[in-house]
PDB file of C-alpha atoms in Angstrom:
ATOM      1  CA  MET A  14       0.000   0.000   0.000  1.00 47.00           C
ATOM      2  CA  ASP A  15       1.326   3.415  -0.939  1.00 50.00           C
ATOM      3  CA  THR A  16       1.159   5.693   2.135  1.00 48.00           C
ATOM      4  CA  THR A  17       2.677   8.747   0.440  1.00 50.00           C
ATOM      5  CA  ASN A  18      -0.732  10.248  -0.340  1.00 53.00           C
ATOM      6  CA  VAL A  19      -1.949   9.693   3.236  1.00 51.00           C
ATOM      7  CA  GLU A  20       1.214  11.264   4.684  1.00 52.00           C
ATOM      8  CA  ASN A  21       0.848  14.289   2.398  1.00 54.00           C
ATOM      9  CA  LYS A  22      -2.762  14.725   3.533  1.00 56.00           C
ATOM     10  CA  GLU A  23      -1.658  14.651   7.186  1.00 55.00           C
ATOM     11  CA  TYR A  24       1.050  17.200   6.431  1.00 62.00           C
ATOM     12  CA  ASP A  25      -1.492  19.381   4.673  1.00 80.00           C
ATOM     13  CA  VAL A  26      -3.741  19.292   7.743  1.00 80.00           C
ATOM     14  CA  MET A  27      -0.829  20.264   9.989  1.00 83.00           C
ATOM     15  CA  GLN A  28       0.151  23.036   7.620  1.00 85.00           C
ATOM     16  CA  MET A  29      -3.412  24.324   7.376  1.00 84.00           C
ATOM     17  CA  LEU A  30      -3.757  24.391  11.155  1.00 82.00           C
ATOM     18  CA  LEU A  31      -0.429  26.153  11.561  1.00 85.00           C
ATOM     19  CA  GLU A  32      -1.357  28.746   8.945  1.00 87.00           C
ATOM     20  CA  ALA A  33      -4.892  29.251  10.269  1.00 85.00           C
ATOM     21  CA  ASP A  34      -5.921  32.313  12.220  1.00 87.00           C
ATOM     22  CA  PRO A  35      -6.627  30.862  15.716  1.00 85.00           C
ATOM     23  CA  SER A  36      -9.426  33.399  16.228  1.00 83.00           C
ATOM     24  CA  LYS A  37     -11.371  31.628  13.456  1.00 82.00           C
ATOM     25  CA  VAL A  38     -11.397  28.389  15.454  1.00 78.00           C
ATOM     26  CA  LYS A  39     -14.252  29.215  17.806  1.00 84.00           C
ATOM     27  CA  LEU A  40     -17.420  27.695  19.190  1.00 86.00           C
ATOM     28  CA  PRO A  41     -20.386  27.514  16.793  1.00 90.00           C
ATOM     29  CA  THR A  42     -23.448  29.642  17.543  1.00 93.00           C
ATOM     30  CA  GLY A  43     -27.056  29.646  16.375  1.00 95.00           C
ATOM     31  CA  LYS A  44     -30.583  30.815  17.170  1.00 96.00           C
ATOM     32  CA  ILE A  45     -33.674  28.851  18.088  1.00 96.00           C
ATOM     33  CA  GLU A  46     -37.231  30.171  18.328  1.00 96.00           C
ATOM     34  CA  ILE A  47     -39.312  29.424  21.408  1.00 96.00           C
ATOM     35  CA  LYS A  48     -42.706  29.303  19.695  1.00 96.00           C
ATOM     36  CA  ARG A  49     -44.828  29.305  22.855  1.00 96.00           C
ATOM     37  CA  LEU A  50     -43.118  32.484  24.067  1.00 96.00           C
ATOM     38  CA  SER A  51     -43.384  34.048  20.613  1.00 97.00           C
ATOM     39  CA  GLU A  52     -47.147  33.466  20.653  1.00 97.00           C
ATOM     40  CA  LEU A  53     -47.545  34.697  24.236  1.00 96.00           C
ATOM     41  CA  LEU A  54     -45.463  37.849  23.768  1.00 96.00           C
ATOM     42  CA  GLY A  55     -46.658  38.717  20.261  1.00 96.00           C
ATOM     43  CA  ASN A  56     -43.132  38.869  18.799  1.00 96.00           C
ATOM     44  CA  PRO A  57     -40.635  36.218  17.790  1.00 96.00           C
ATOM     45  CA  VAL A  58     -38.599  35.050  20.782  1.00 96.00           C
ATOM     46  CA  TYR A  59     -35.209  33.697  19.766  1.00 97.00           C
ATOM     47  CA  PHE A  60     -32.608  32.231  22.082  1.00 97.00           C
ATOM     48  CA  GLU A  61     -29.045  32.796  20.897  1.00 97.00           C
ATOM     49  CA  CYS A  62     -27.009  29.735  21.767  1.00 97.00           C
ATOM     50  CA  ARG A  63     -23.441  28.477  21.481  1.00 95.00           C
ATOM     51  CA  ALA A  64     -21.693  25.149  21.727  1.00 95.00           C
ATOM     52  CA  VAL A  65     -20.583  24.131  25.211  1.00 94.00           C
ATOM     53  CA  PRO A  66     -16.822  23.587  25.521  1.00 91.00           C
ATOM     54  CA  ILE A  67     -15.658  20.129  26.592  1.00 90.00           C
ATOM     55  CA  GLU A  68     -14.487  21.187  30.074  1.00 91.00           C
ATOM     56  CA  LYS A  69     -17.861  22.730  30.945  1.00 92.00           C
ATOM     57  CA  TYR A  70     -19.712  19.776  29.407  1.00 90.00           C
ATOM     58  CA  ASN A  71     -17.725  17.371  31.604  1.00 89.00           C
ATOM     59  CA  ASP A  72     -18.433  19.454  34.723  1.00 91.00           C
ATOM     60  CA  ILE A  73     -22.155  19.421  33.962  1.00 89.00           C
ATOM     61  CA  GLN A  74     -22.103  15.642  33.487  1.00 86.00           C
ATOM     62  CA  LYS A  75     -20.200  15.078  36.770  1.00 86.00           C
ATOM     63  CA  ASP A  76     -22.529  17.356  38.731  1.00 85.00           C
ATOM     64  CA  ALA A  77     -25.598  15.437  37.550  1.00 81.00           C
ATOM     65  CA  VAL A  78     -24.421  12.127  39.034  1.00 81.00           C
ATOM     66  CA  ARG A  79     -25.674  11.251  42.532  1.00 81.00           C
ATOM     67  CA  TYR A  80     -23.648   8.702  44.490  1.00 81.00           C
ATOM     68  CA  ASN A  81     -24.788   6.366  47.250  1.00 83.00           C
ATOM     69  CA  GLU A  82     -22.965   5.878  50.575  1.00 83.00           C
ATOM     70  CA  GLU A  83     -20.753   3.163  49.067  1.00 83.00           C
ATOM     71  CA  GLY A  84     -19.603   5.476  46.296  1.00 78.00           C
ATOM     72  CA  GLY A  85     -21.623   3.776  43.568  1.00 78.00           C
ATOM     73  CA  ILE A  86     -23.873   5.653  41.197  1.00 78.00           C
ATOM     74  CA  GLU A  87     -27.317   6.012  42.699  1.00 77.00           C
ATOM     75  CA  ASP A  88     -28.947   8.267  40.124  1.00 77.00           C
ATOM     76  CA  ILE A  89     -28.248  10.527  37.170  1.00 79.00           C
ATOM     77  CA  GLU A  90     -30.285  13.729  37.065  1.00 84.00           C
ATOM     78  CA  ILE A  91     -31.108  14.011  33.355  1.00 86.00           C
ATOM     79  CA  THR A  92     -33.219  17.150  33.778  1.00 89.00           C
ATOM     80  CA  ASP A  93     -30.415  18.837  35.751  1.00 91.00           C
ATOM     81  CA  THR A  94     -27.992  17.960  32.954  1.00 92.00           C
ATOM     82  CA  GLN A  95     -30.327  19.504  30.398  1.00 95.00           C
ATOM     83  CA  ILE A  96     -31.005  22.670  32.413  1.00 95.00           C
ATOM     84  CA  MET A  97     -27.323  23.248  33.230  1.00 95.00           C
ATOM     85  CA  THR A  98     -26.446  22.753  29.543  1.00 96.00           C
ATOM     86  CA  VAL A  99     -29.123  25.301  28.601  1.00 97.00           C
ATOM     87  CA  ILE A 100     -27.627  27.783  31.095  1.00 97.00           C
ATOM     88  CA  ALA A 101     -24.073  27.200  29.837  1.00 96.00           C
ATOM     89  CA  GLY A 102     -25.024  27.244  26.153  1.00 96.00           C
ATOM     90  CA  THR A 103     -27.487  30.152  26.025  1.00 97.00           C
ATOM     91  CA  ILE A 104     -25.982  33.566  25.283  1.00 97.00           C
ATOM     92  CA  LYS A 105     -29.269  35.494  25.110  1.00 96.00           C
ATOM     93  CA  PRO A 106     -31.165  35.510  27.330  1.00 97.00           C
ATOM     94  CA  ASP A 107     -28.444  35.332  29.962  1.00 97.00           C
ATOM     95  CA  PHE A 108     -29.916  33.093  32.646  1.00 97.00           C
ATOM     96  CA  LYS A 109     -27.290  34.371  35.109  1.00 97.00           C
ATOM     97  CA  ASP A 110     -28.445  37.995  34.742  1.00 97.00           C
ATOM     98  CA  GLU A 111     -29.422  39.432  38.135  1.00 97.00           C
ATOM     99  CA  ALA A 112     -32.157  41.728  36.745  1.00 97.00           C
ATOM    100  CA  LEU A 113     -33.795  38.862  34.833  1.00 97.00           C
ATOM    101  CA  LYS A 114     -33.654  36.552  37.871  1.00 97.00           C
ATOM    102  CA  LYS A 115     -35.143  39.285  40.067  1.00 97.00           C
ATOM    103  CA  HIS A 116     -37.901  40.070  37.525  1.00 97.00           C
ATOM    104  CA  TYR A 117     -39.014  36.423  37.468  1.00 97.00           C
ATOM    105  CA  GLY A 118     -38.514  35.847  41.203  1.00 97.00           C
ATOM    106  CA  ALA A 119     -35.878  33.192  40.547  1.00 97.00           C
ATOM    107  CA  PRO A 120     -33.031  32.927  43.056  1.00 97.00           C
ATOM    108  CA  THR A 121     -30.799  30.890  40.735  1.00 97.00           C
ATOM    109  CA  PRO A 122     -30.212  30.505  36.992  1.00 97.00           C
ATOM    110  CA  LYS A 123     -31.631  26.979  37.243  1.00 96.00           C
ATOM    111  CA  GLU A 124     -34.882  28.299  38.726  1.00 97.00           C
ATOM    112  CA  LEU A 125     -35.014  31.008  36.049  1.00 98.00           C
ATOM    113  CA  VAL A 126     -34.828  28.393  33.281  1.00 97.00           C
ATOM    114  CA  LYS A 127     -37.714  26.541  34.947  1.00 97.00           C
ATOM    115  CA  LYS A 128     -39.813  29.728  35.022  1.00 97.00           C
ATOM    116  CA  ILE A 129     -39.108  30.830  31.439  1.00 97.00           C
ATOM    117  CA  LEU A 130     -39.173  27.288  30.011  1.00 97.00           C
ATOM    118  CA  PRO A 131     -41.630  25.466  32.296  1.00 96.00           C
ATOM    119  CA  LEU A 132     -42.348  22.746  29.764  1.00 95.00           C
ATOM    120  CA  PRO A 133     -39.940  19.786  29.748  1.00 94.00           C
ATOM    121  CA  GLY A 134     -40.188  19.563  25.963  1.00 95.00           C
ATOM    122  CA  GLU A 135     -38.940  23.130  25.571  1.00 96.00           C
ATOM    123  CA  VAL A 136     -35.932  22.507  27.822  1.00 96.00           C
ATOM    124  CA  ASN A 137     -35.227  19.299  25.916  1.00 95.00           C
ATOM    125  CA  ARG A 138     -35.400  21.028  22.499  1.00 96.00           C
ATOM    126  CA  VAL A 139     -33.062  23.858  23.541  1.00 97.00           C
ATOM    127  CA  TYR A 140     -30.729  21.260  25.118  1.00 95.00           C
ATOM    128  CA  LYS A 141     -30.704  19.232  21.886  1.00 94.00           C
ATOM    129  CA  PHE A 142     -30.032  22.373  19.838  1.00 96.00           C
ATOM    130  CA  ILE A 143     -27.032  23.233  22.025  1.00 95.00           C
ATOM    131  CA  LYS A 144     -25.784  19.641  21.805  1.00 93.00           C
ATOM    132  CA  LYS A 145     -26.072  19.856  18.016  1.00 93.00           C
ATOM    133  CA  LEU A 146     -24.007  23.065  18.049  1.00 93.00           C
ATOM    134  CA  SER A 147     -21.543  21.210  20.283  1.00 89.00           C
ATOM    135  CA  GLY A 148     -20.920  18.638  17.566  1.00 85.00           C
ATOM    136  CA  ASP A 149     -23.451  16.002  18.594  1.00 75.00           C
ATOM    137  CA  ARG A 150     -24.752  15.260  15.119  1.00 64.00           C
ATOM    138  CA  LYS A 151     -24.106  12.618  12.492  1.00 61.00           C
ATOM    139  CA  ASP A 152     -22.378  14.925  10.017  1.00 62.00           C
ATOM    140  CA  ALA A 153     -19.959  16.522  12.550  1.00 58.00           C
ATOM    141  CA  VAL A 154     -17.232  13.957  11.901  1.00 59.00           C
ATOM    142  CA  GLU A 155     -16.933  11.639   8.933  1.00 63.00           C
ATOM    143  CA  GLU A 156     -14.883   8.498   8.705  1.00 63.00           C
ATOM    144  CA  VAL A 157     -12.509   8.423   5.740  1.00 64.00           C
ATOM    145  CA  LYS A 158     -11.906   5.032   4.184  1.00 71.00           C
ATOM    146  CA  ASN A 159      -8.347   4.080   3.299  1.00 65.00           C
ATOM    147  CA  SER A 160      -7.803   4.198  -0.433  1.00 55.00           C
TER     148      SER A 160
END
């Protein structure tokens, strides 16, 4: 098998990365409409979201695990994982904003998400959108067959 072509491709990738402007390598962003809020408020309500970086994603996953007295996994809080991902991945609205929390009578960002998105399906859809931005989709990475 001739590996020259494969080695050249790897070199090209290295060269491209070395020549790239690092500021262009950033987290993807996107907008999602919350239709129920759009209907209630009479104007389109869009959440501006971004991918969650790996370190934050790992922290969210660890925090959602509940351990028993023996140190084994007792439970995994799926809803907590989703809500914390929504908080970390939503740029606008900023669920950590003090004025917004005060306006909705929410002491924490988590409680604010529950007040603005009280329906589990809405939290799940925003969570899935952020996960998609974070690379959790079929077309994010493609296997290349050896030629």
